Coordinates of N, CA, C and O in Angstrom, one line a residue:
X1 N 68.7 -61.8 24.7 CA 68.5 -61.8 26.2 C 69.6 -62.7 26.8 O 69.9 -63.7 26.2
X2 N 70.1 -62.3 27.9 CA 71.1 -63.1 28.6 C 70.5 -64.0 29.6 O 69.6 -63.5 30.3
X3 N 70.9 -65.2 29.8 CA 70.4 -66.1 30.8 C 71.7 -66.7 31.5 O 72.7 -66.7 30.9
X4 N 71.5 -67.3 32.7 CA 72.5 -67.9 33.4 C 72.2 -69.4 33.5 O 71.1 -69.7 33.9
X5 N 73.2 -70.3 33.2 CA 72.9 -71.7 33.4 C 73.3 -72.1 34.8 O 73.6 -71.2 35.6
X6 N 73.2 -73.4 35.1 CA 73.5 -73.8 36.5 C 74.9 -73.5 37.0 O 75.1 -73.4 38.2
X7 N 75.8 -73.4 36.1 CA 77.2 -73.0 36.5 C 77.4 -71.5 36.6 O 78.5 -71.1 36.9
X8 N 76.4 -70.8 36.2 CA 76.5 -69.3 36.2 C 77.0 -68.7 35.0 O 77.2 -67.5 34.9
X9 N 77.2 -69.5 33.9 CA 77.7 -68.9 32.7 C 76.6 -68.3 31.9 O 75.4 -68.8 31.9
X10 N 76.8 -67.1 31.4 CA 75.8 -66.3 30.6 C 75.8 -66.9 29.2 O 76.8 -67.2 28.6
X11 N 74.6 -66.9 28.6 CA 74.4 -67.3 27.3 C 73.3 -66.5 26.6 O 72.4 -66.0 27.3
X12 N 73.5 -66.3 25.3 CA 72.5 -65.5 24.5 C 71.4 -66.2 24.0 O 70.3 -65.7 23.8
X13 N 71.6 -67.5 23.6 CA 70.5 -68.3 23.0 C 70.5 -69.7 23.6 O 71.5 -70.1 24.1
X14 N 69.4 -70.4 23.5 CA 69.3 -71.8 23.9 C 69.9 -72.7 22.8 O 70.3 -72.3 21.7
X15 N 69.9 -74.0 23.1 CA 70.4 -75.0 22.1 C 69.6 -75.0 20.8 O 70.1 -75.3 19.7
X16 N 68.3 -74.6 20.9 CA 67.5 -74.6 19.7 C 67.6 -73.3 18.9 O 67.0 -73.2 17.9
X17 N 68.4 -72.4 19.4 CA 68.6 -71.2 18.7 C 67.7 -70.1 19.1 O 67.8 -68.9 18.7
X18 N 66.7 -70.4 19.9 CA 65.7 -69.4 20.4 C 66.3 -68.7 21.6 O 67.1 -69.3 22.4
X19 N 65.8 -67.5 21.8 CA 66.3 -66.7 23.0 C 65.6 -67.3 24.2 O 64.4 -67.4 24.3
X20 N 66.3 -67.8 25.2 CA 65.7 -68.4 26.4 C 65.3 -67.4 27.4 O 65.7 -66.3 27.4
X21 N 64.4 -67.8 28.3 CA 64.0 -67.0 29.4 C 65.1 -67.1 30.5 O 65.8 -68.1 30.5
X22 N 65.1 -66.1 31.4 CA 66.1 -66.2 32.4 C 65.9 -67.4 33.3 O 64.8 -67.7 33.7
X23 N 66.9 -68.1 33.7 CA 66.8 -69.2 34.5 C 66.4 -68.8 35.9 O 67.0 -67.9 36.5
X24 N 65.3 -69.4 36.4 CA 64.8 -69.0 37.7 C 64.9 -70.1 38.7 O 64.5 -69.9 39.9
X25 N 65.3 -71.3 38.3 CA 65.4 -72.4 39.3 C 64.1 -73.2 39.3 O 63.0 -72.7 38.8
X26 N 64.1 -74.4 39.8 CA 62.9 -75.3 39.7 C 61.7 -74.8 40.5 O 60.6 -75.0 40.1
X27 N 61.9 -74.2 41.6 CA 60.7 -73.8 42.5 C 60.4 -72.3 42.5 O 59.7 -71.8 43.3
X28 N 61.0 -71.6 41.5 CA 60.8 -70.1 41.5 C 60.2 -69.7 40.2 O 60.9 -69.6 39.2
X29 N 58.9 -69.6 40.1 CA 58.2 -69.2 38.8 C 58.7 -67.9 38.3 O 59.0 -67.0 39.1
X30 N 58.7 -67.7 37.0 CA 59.1 -66.5 36.4 C 57.9 -65.5 36.5 O 56.8 -65.9 36.2
X31 N 58.2 -64.3 36.8 CA 57.2 -63.2 36.8 C 56.9 -62.8 35.4 O 57.8 -62.8 34.6
X32 N 55.6 -62.4 35.2 CA 55.3 -62.0 33.8 C 55.9 -60.6 33.5 O 56.0 -59.8 34.4
X33 N 56.3 -60.4 32.3 CA 56.9 -59.1 31.9 C 55.8 -58.2 31.3 O 55.3 -58.4 30.2
X34 N 55.4 -57.2 32.1 CA 54.3 -56.3 31.7 C 54.8 -54.9 31.9 O 55.5 -54.6 32.8
X35 N 54.3 -54.0 31.1 CA 54.6 -52.6 31.3 C 53.7 -52.0 32.4 O 52.6 -52.5 32.6
X36 N 54.1 -50.9 33.0 CA 53.3 -50.3 34.0 C 52.2 -49.4 33.3 O 52.1 -49.4 32.1
X37 N 51.4 -48.7 34.1 CA 50.3 -47.9 33.6 C 50.7 -46.9 32.6 O 49.9 -46.5 31.7
X38 N 51.9 -46.4 32.7 CA 52.4 -45.4 31.8 C 53.1 -46.0 30.6 O 53.6 -45.3 29.7
X39 N 53.0 -47.3 30.4 CA 53.7 -48.0 29.3 C 55.2 -48.1 29.5 O 55.9 -48.3 28.5
X40 N 55.7 -47.8 30.7 CA 57.1 -47.9 30.9 C 57.6 -49.3 30.8 O 57.2 -50.2 31.5
X41 N 58.6 -49.5 29.8 CA 59.0 -50.9 29.6 C 60.0 -51.4 30.7 O 60.4 -52.5 30.7
X42 N 60.4 -50.5 31.6 CA 61.4 -50.9 32.6 C 60.9 -52.1 33.4 O 61.7 -53.0 33.8
X43 N 59.7 -52.1 33.8 CA 59.1 -53.3 34.5 C 59.3 -54.6 33.7 O 59.6 -55.6 34.3
X44 N 58.9 -54.5 32.5 CA 59.1 -55.7 31.6 C 60.5 -56.1 31.5 O 60.9 -57.3 31.6
X45 N 61.4 -55.1 31.3 CA 62.8 -55.4 31.2 C 63.4 -56.0 32.4 O 64.1 -57.0 32.4
X46 N 63.0 -55.5 33.6 CA 63.5 -56.0 34.8 C 63.0 -57.5 35.1 O 63.7 -58.3 35.5
X47 N 61.7 -57.7 34.7 CA 61.2 -59.1 34.9 C 61.9 -60.1 34.0 O 62.1 -61.2 34.4
X48 N 62.3 -59.6 32.8 CA 62.9 -60.5 31.9 C 64.4 -60.8 32.3 O 64.9 -61.8 31.8
X49 N 65.0 -60.0 33.1 CA 66.4 -60.1 33.5 C 66.5 -60.5 35.0 O 67.4 -60.1 35.6
X50 N 65.5 -61.3 35.4 CA 65.6 -61.7 36.8 C 66.9 -62.5 37.1 O 67.3 -63.3 36.3
X51 N 67.4 -62.3 38.3 CA 68.7 -63.0 38.6 C 68.4 -64.4 39.1 O 67.3 -64.8 39.3
X52 N 69.5 -65.1 39.3 CA 69.4 -66.5 39.8 C 70.5 -66.6 40.9 O 71.7 -66.8 40.6
X53 N 70.2 -66.4 42.2 CA 71.1 -66.4 43.2 C 71.9 -67.7 43.3 O 73.0 -67.8 43.9
X54 N 71.3 -68.8 42.8 CA 72.0 -70.1 42.9 C 73.1 -70.3 41.9 O 73.9 -71.2 42.0
X55 N 73.1 -69.4 40.9 CA 74.1 -69.5 39.8 C 75.4 -68.7 40.3 O 75.3 -67.6 40.7
X56 N 76.5 -69.4 40.3 CA 77.7 -68.8 40.8 C 78.1 -67.5 40.3 O 78.5 -66.6 41.0
X57 N 78.0 -67.3 39.0 CA 78.4 -66.0 38.3 C 77.3 -65.0 38.2 O 77.6 -63.9 37.6
X58 N 76.1 -65.2 38.8 CA 75.1 -64.2 38.6 C 75.4 -63.0 39.5 O 75.7 -63.1 40.6
X59 N 75.2 -61.8 38.9 CA 75.5 -60.6 39.6 C 74.6 -60.3 40.8 O 74.9 -59.5 41.7
X60 N 73.5 -61.1 40.9 CA 72.6 -60.9 42.1 C 73.3 -61.3 43.4 O 72.9 -60.9 44.5
X61 N 74.3 -62.2 43.3 CA 75.1 -62.6 44.5 C 75.8 -61.4 45.1 O 75.9 -61.3 46.3
X62 N 76.3 -60.5 44.3 CA 76.9 -59.3 44.9 C 75.9 -58.4 45.7 O 76.2 -57.9 46.7
X63 N 74.7 -58.3 45.1 CA 73.7 -57.5 45.7 C 73.3 -58.2 47.0 O 73.1 -57.6 48.1
X64 N 73.1 -59.5 47.0 CA 72.8 -60.3 48.2 C 73.9 -60.1 49.3 O 73.6 -59.8 50.4
X65 N 75.1 -60.1 48.9 CA 76.2 -59.8 49.8 C 76.1 -58.5 50.5 O 76.3 -58.3 51.7
X66 N 75.8 -57.5 49.7 CA 75.7 -56.1 50.2 C 74.5 -55.9 51.1 O 74.6 -55.3 52.2
X67 N 73.4 -56.4 50.7 CA 72.1 -56.3 51.5 C 72.1 -57.1 52.8 O 71.7 -56.6 53.8
X68 N 72.7 -58.3 52.7 CA 72.6 -59.2 53.9 C 73.9 -59.2 54.7 O 73.9 -60.0 55.7
X69 N 74.8 -58.4 54.4 CA 76.0 -58.3 55.3 C 75.5 -57.7 56.6 O 74.5 -57.1 56.7
X70 N 76.3 -58.0 57.6 CA 76.0 -57.5 59.0 C 75.7 -56.0 58.9 O 74.6 -55.5 59.4
X71 N 76.5 -55.2 58.3 CA 76.4 -53.8 58.3 C 75.3 -53.3 57.3 O 74.6 -52.4 57.6
X72 N 75.2 -54.1 56.2 CA 74.1 -53.7 55.2 C 72.8 -53.8 55.8 O 71.9 -52.9 55.7
X73 N 72.5 -54.9 56.6 CA 71.2 -55.1 57.2 C 70.9 -53.9 58.2 O 69.9 -53.3 58.2
X74 N 71.9 -53.6 59.0 CA 71.7 -52.6 60.0 C 71.6 -51.2 59.4 O 70.8 -50.4 59.9
X75 N 72.3 -50.9 58.4 CA 72.2 -49.6 57.7 C 70.8 -49.5 57.1 O 70.1 -48.4 57.3
X76 N 70.3 -50.5 56.5 CA 68.9 -50.5 55.9 C 67.9 -50.3 57.0 O 66.9 -49.5 56.8
X77 N 68.1 -50.9 58.1 CA 67.1 -50.8 59.2 C 67.1 -49.4 59.8 O 66.0 -48.8 60.0
X78 N 68.3 -48.7 59.9 CA 68.3 -47.4 60.4 C 67.7 -46.4 59.4 O 66.9 -45.5 59.8
X79 N 68.1 -46.5 58.2 CA 67.7 -45.6 57.1 C 66.2 -45.8 56.8 O 65.5 -44.9 56.3
X80 N 65.6 -46.9 57.2 CA 64.2 -47.1 57.1 C 63.4 -46.1 57.9 O 62.3 -45.7 57.6
X81 N 64.0 -45.6 59.0 CA 63.4 -44.6 59.9 C 63.5 -43.2 59.3 O 62.8 -42.3 59.8
X82 N 64.3 -43.0 58.3 CA 64.3 -41.6 57.6 C 65.8 -41.3 57.2 O 66.7 -42.1 57.3
X83 N 66.0 -40.0 56.9 CA 67.3 -39.5 56.4 C 68.2 -39.3 57.6 O 67.8 -38.8 58.6
X84 N 69.5 -39.7 57.4 CA 70.5 -39.6 58.5 C 71.8 -39.1 57.9 O 72.1 -39.5 56.7
X85 N 72.5 -38.4 58.7 CA 73.9 -38.1 58.4 C 74.8 -39.2 58.8 O 74.4 -40.1 59.5
X86 N 76.0 -39.2 58.2 CA 77.0 -40.3 58.5 C 77.2 -40.5 60.0 O 77.2 -41.6 60.5
X87 N 77.4 -39.4 60.7 CA 77.7 -39.5 62.2 C 76.5 -40.1 62.9 O 76.7 -40.9 63.9
X88 N 75.3 -39.8 62.5 CA 74.1 -40.3 63.1 C 74.0 -41.8 62.9 O 73.6 -42.6 63.8
X89 N 74.3 -42.2 61.7 CA 74.3 -43.7 61.3 C 75.3 -44.4 62.2 O 75.0 -45.5 62.8
X90 N 76.5 -43.8 62.3 CA 77.6 -44.5 63.1 C 77.2 -44.6 64.6 O 77.4 -45.6 65.2
X91 N 76.5 -43.6 65.1 CA 76.1 -43.7 66.5 C 74.9 -44.7 66.7 O 74.8 -45.3 67.7
X92 N 74.1 -44.8 65.7 CA 72.9 -45.7 65.8 C 73.3 -47.1 65.7 O 72.6 -48.0 66.2
X93 N 74.4 -47.4 65.0 CA 74.8 -48.8 64.7 C 76.0 -49.1 65.6 O 77.1 -48.8 65.2
X94 N 75.7 -49.7 66.7 CA 76.8 -50.0 67.6 C 77.9 -51.0 67.0 O 77.5 -52.0 66.4
X95 N 79.1 -50.6 67.2 CA 80.2 -51.5 66.8 C 80.7 -51.3 65.3 O 81.8 -51.9 65.0
X96 N 80.1 -50.5 64.5 CA 80.5 -50.3 63.1 C 81.7 -49.3 63.1 O 81.6 -48.3 63.7
X97 N 82.7 -49.7 62.4 CA 83.8 -48.7 62.2 C 83.5 -47.7 61.1 O 82.6 -48.0 60.3
X98 N 84.2 -46.6 61.1 CA 84.0 -45.6 60.1 C 84.2 -46.2 58.7 O 83.5 -45.9 57.8
X99 N 85.3 -47.0 58.6 CA 85.6 -47.6 57.3 C 84.5 -48.5 56.8 O 84.1 -48.4 55.6
X100 N 84.0 -49.4 57.6 CA 83.0 -50.3 57.2 C 81.7 -49.6 56.9 O 81.0 -50.0 56.0
X101 N 81.3 -48.6 57.7 CA 80.1 -47.9 57.4 C 80.2 -47.2 56.0 O 79.3 -47.2 55.2
X102 N 81.4 -46.5 55.8 CA 81.6 -45.9 54.5 C 81.5 -46.9 53.3 O 80.8 -46.6 52.3
X103 N 82.1 -48.0 53.5 CA 82.1 -49.0 52.4 C 80.7 -49.6 52.2 O 80.3 -49.7 51.1
X104 N 80.0 -49.8 53.3 CA 78.6 -50.4 53.2 C 77.7 -49.4 52.5 O 76.9 -49.7 51.6
X105 N 77.8 -48.1 52.8 CA 77.0 -47.1 52.2 C 77.4 -47.0 50.7 O 76.5 -46.8 49.9
X106 N 78.6 -47.1 50.4 CA 79.0 -47.0 48.9 C 78.4 -48.2 48.2 O 77.9 -48.1 47.1
X107 N 78.5 -49.4 48.8 CA 77.9 -50.6 48.1 C 76.4 -50.4 47.9 O 75.9 -50.6 46.8
X108 N 75.7 -50.0 49.0 CA 74.3 -49.8 48.9 C 73.9 -48.7 47.9 O 72.9 -48.8 47.2
X109 N 74.7 -47.7 47.8 CA 74.4 -46.6 46.9 C 74.7 -47.1 45.4 O 73.8 -46.9 44.5
X110 N 75.7 -47.9 45.2 CA 76.0 -48.4 43.9 C 74.9 -49.4 43.4 O 74.7 -49.6 42.2
X111 N 74.2 -50.0 44.4 CA 73.2 -51.0 44.1 C 71.8 -50.3 43.9 O 70.8 -50.9 43.6
X112 N 71.8 -49.0 44.1 CA 70.6 -48.2 43.9 C 69.6 -48.2 45.1 O 68.5 -47.9 45.0
X113 N 70.1 -48.6 46.3 CA 69.3 -48.7 47.5 C 69.4 -47.5 48.4 O 68.5 -47.2 49.1
X114 N 70.5 -46.8 48.3 CA 70.7 -45.6 49.2 C 71.0 -44.5 48.3 O 71.8 -44.6 47.3
X115 N 70.5 -43.3 48.7 CA 70.7 -42.1 48.0 C 71.6 -41.2 48.9 O 71.4 -41.1 50.1
X116 N 72.7 -40.7 48.3 CA 73.7 -39.9 49.0 C 73.5 -38.4 48.5 O 73.7 -38.2 47.3
X117 N 73.2 -37.5 49.4 CA 73.1 -36.1 49.0 C 74.1 -35.3 49.7 O 74.1 -35.2 50.9
X118 N 75.1 -34.7 48.9 CA 76.2 -33.9 49.5 C 75.8 -32.5 49.3 O 75.6 -32.0 48.1
X119 N 75.9 -31.7 50.3 CA 75.6 -30.2 50.2 C 76.9 -29.5 50.2 O 77.9 -29.8 50.8
X120 N 76.9 -28.5 49.3 CA 78.2 -27.7 49.1 C 78.3 -26.6 50.2 O 78.0 -25.4 50.0
X121 N 78.6 -27.0 51.4 CA 78.7 -26.1 52.6 C 80.0 -26.5 53.4 O 80.5 -27.6 53.2
X122 N 80.4 -25.6 54.2 CA 81.5 -25.9 55.1 C 81.0 -25.8 56.5 O 80.4 -24.7 56.9
X123 N 81.1 -26.8 57.4 CA 81.7 -28.1 57.1 C 80.8 -28.9 56.2 O 79.7 -28.6 56.1
X124 N 81.4 -29.9 55.6 CA 80.6 -30.8 54.6 C 79.4 -31.4 55.3 O 79.5 -31.7 56.5
X125 N 78.3 -31.5 54.6 CA 77.1 -32.0 55.1 C 76.6 -33.0 54.0 O 76.3 -32.7 52.9
X126 N 76.5 -34.3 54.5 CA 76.0 -35.3 53.6 C 74.8 -36.1 54.2 O 74.9 -36.5 55.4
X127 N 73.8 -36.2 53.5 CA 72.6 -37.0 54.0 C 72.5 -38.3 53.3 O 72.7 -38.4 52.0
X128 N 72.0 -39.3 54.0 CA 71.8 -40.6 53.4 C 70.3 -41.0 53.6 O 69.8 -40.8 54.7
X129 N 69.7 -41.5 52.6 CA 68.3 -41.9 52.7 C 68.1 -43.1 51.7 O 68.9 -43.4 50.9
X130 N 67.0 -43.8 51.9 CA 66.7 -44.9 51.1 C 66.0 -44.5 49.8 O 65.1 -43.6 49.8
X131 N 66.3 -45.1 48.7 CA 65.5 -44.9 47.5 C 64.3 -45.8 47.6 O 64.2 -46.6 48.5
X132 N 63.4 -45.7 46.6 CA 62.2 -46.6 46.7 C 62.6 -48.1 46.6 O 62.0 -48.9 47.3
X133 N 63.6 -48.4 45.9 CA 64.1 -49.8 45.8 C 64.7 -50.1 47.2 O 64.5 -51.3 47.7
X134 N 65.4 -49.2 47.8 CA 66.0 -49.4 49.1 C 64.9 -49.6 50.2 O 65.0 -50.4 51.1
X135 N 63.8 -48.9 50.0 CA 62.6 -49.1 51.0 C 62.1 -50.5 50.9 O 61.8 -51.2 51.9
X136 N 62.0 -51.1 49.7 CA 61.5 -52.4 49.5 C 62.5 -53.4 50.2 O 62.1 -54.3 50.9
X137 N 63.8 -53.2 49.9 CA 64.8 -54.1 50.5 C 64.8 -54.0 52.1 O 64.8 -55.0 52.8
X138 N 64.6 -52.8 52.6 CA 64.6 -52.6 54.0 C 63.4 -53.3 54.7 O 63.5 -53.8 55.8
X139 N 62.3 -53.3 54.0 CA 61.1 -54.0 54.5 C 61.3 -55.5 54.7 O 61.0 -56.1 55.7
X140 N 62.0 -56.0 53.6 CA 62.3 -57.5 53.7 C 63.3 -57.8 54.8 O 63.2 -58.8 55.5
X141 N 64.3 -57.0 54.9 CA 65.4 -57.1 55.9 C 64.8 -57.0 57.3 O 65.1 -57.7 58.2
X142 N 63.9 -56.0 57.4 CA 63.2 -55.8 58.7 C 62.4 -57.0 59.1 O 62.4 -57.4 60.3
X143 N 61.7 -57.7 58.2 CA 61.0 -58.9 58.5 C 61.9 -60.0 59.1 O 61.6 -60.7 60.1
X144 N 63.1 -60.1 58.4 CA 64.0 -61.1 58.9 C 64.6 -60.8 60.2 O 64.7 -61.6 61.1
X145 N 65.0 -59.5 60.4 CA 65.5 -59.1 61.7 C 64.5 -59.2 62.8 O 64.8 -59.6 64.0
X146 N 63.2 -58.9 62.5 CA 62.2 -59.1 63.5 C 62.1 -60.6 63.9 O 61.9 -60.9 65.1
X147 N 62.1 -61.4 62.9 CA 62.0 -62.9 63.2 C 63.2 -63.3 64.1 O 63.0 -64.1 65.0
X148 N 64.4 -62.8 63.8 CA 65.5 -63.2 64.6 C 65.4 -62.7 66.0 O 65.6 -63.5 67.0
X149 N 65.0 -61.5 66.2 CA 64.8 -60.9 67.6 C 63.7 -61.7 68.3 O 63.9 -62.0 69.5
X150 N 62.6 -62.0 67.7 CA 61.5 -62.7 68.4 C 61.9 -64.1 68.7 O 61.5 -64.6 69.8
X151 N 62.6 -64.8 67.8 CA 63.0 -66.2 68.0 C 64.3 -66.4 68.7 O 64.8 -67.5 68.8
X152 N 65.0 -65.3 69.2 CA 66.3 -65.5 69.7 C 66.4 -66.5 70.9 O 67.3 -67.3 70.9
X153 N 65.4 -66.5 71.8 CA 65.4 -67.5 72.9 C 65.5 -69.0 72.3 O 66.2 -69.8 72.8
X154 N 64.7 -69.2 71.3 CA 64.7 -70.6 70.7 C 66.0 -70.9 70.0 O 66.5 -72.0 70.1
X155 N 66.6 -69.9 69.3 CA 67.8 -70.1 68.7 C 68.9 -70.3 69.7 O 69.8 -71.3 69.6
X156 N 69.0 -69.5 70.7 CA 70.0 -69.7 71.8 C 69.8 -71.1 72.5 O 70.8 -71.7 72.8
X157 N 68.6 -71.5 72.7 CA 68.3 -72.8 73.3 C 68.9 -73.9 72.4 O 69.5 -74.9 72.9
X158 N 68.6 -73.8 71.1 CA 69.1 -74.8 70.1 C 70.6 -74.8 70.2 O 71.3 -75.9 70.1
X159 N 71.3 -73.6 70.3 CA 72.7 -73.6 70.3 C 73.3 -74.2 71.6 O 74.3 -74.8 71.6
X160 N 72.5 -74.1 72.6 CA 72.9 -74.7 73.9 C 72.5 -76.2 74.0 O 72.8 -76.9 75.0
X161 N 71.8 -76.7 73.0 CA 71.4 -78.1 73.0 C 70.1 -78.4 73.7 O 69.9 -79.6 74.1
X162 N 69.3 -77.5 74.0 CA 68.0 -77.7 74.7 C 66.9 -77.1 73.9 O 67.1 -76.0 73.3
X163 N 65.7 -77.7 73.9 CA 64.6 -77.2 73.1 C 63.7 -76.2 74.0 O 63.5 -76.5 75.1
X164 N 63.3 -75.2 73.4 CA 62.3 -74.3 74.0 C 61.1 -74.2 73.1 O 61.3 -73.9 71.9
X165 N 59.9 -74.5 73.6 CA 58.7 -74.5 72.7 C 58.5 -73.1 72.1 O 58.8 -72.1 72.8
X166 N 57.9 -73.1 71.0 CA 57.5 -71.8 70.4 C 56.6 -71.0 71.3 O 55.7 -71.6 71.9
X167 N 56.9 -69.7 71.5 CA 56.1 -68.9 72.4 C 56.6 -68.7 73.8 O 56.2 -67.9 74.5
X168 N 57.6 -69.6 74.2 CA 58.1 -69.5 75.5 C 59.3 -68.5 75.5 O 60.1 -68.5 74.6
X169 N 59.4 -67.7 76.5 CA 60.5 -66.8 76.7 C 60.5 -65.6 75.7 O 61.5 -65.0 75.6
X170 N 59.4 -65.4 75.1 CA 59.4 -64.3 74.1 C 59.1 -62.9 74.7 O 59.4 -61.9 74.2
X171 N 58.4 -62.9 75.8 CA 58.2 -61.7 76.6 C 57.2 -60.8 75.9 O 56.9 -59.7 76.4
X172 N 56.6 -61.1 74.8 CA 55.6 -60.2 74.2 C 54.4 -60.9 73.8 O 54.3 -62.0 73.4

């Protein structure tokens, strides 16, 4: 089993020669590794290979970069509403360039969060939708974006150097 130390270096065994559990950090308990109802070991395997975002070389950092990038968040939010074509996504996400949207979709697809379905027709027709894993990520990102939108008056007040009590200026 591979684990990552504090510097992000991967190792196969601990100093005692035993296979270590994946480093999870001091305040992040390790999830138990159990198979699902069908005996599928993938759940156990995934739990045993949990990432460590605080480790510099951990691959989870790349996933974090893709999911939490400005365009990654917005793509996940739009795709949470259903399947969309590239042009629909571009119209829905104000300010995104064609290049950045294409790159973001490729990242999210390679991470297993977005499914790309290309139809063999003229003109080309490509649909994008969330995978089950992407749905999970979109729910988490939606919670963060909702928090940002609700607390925007407080954040803007803090940026301007004045305090706004919780609940003021929220309009809802």
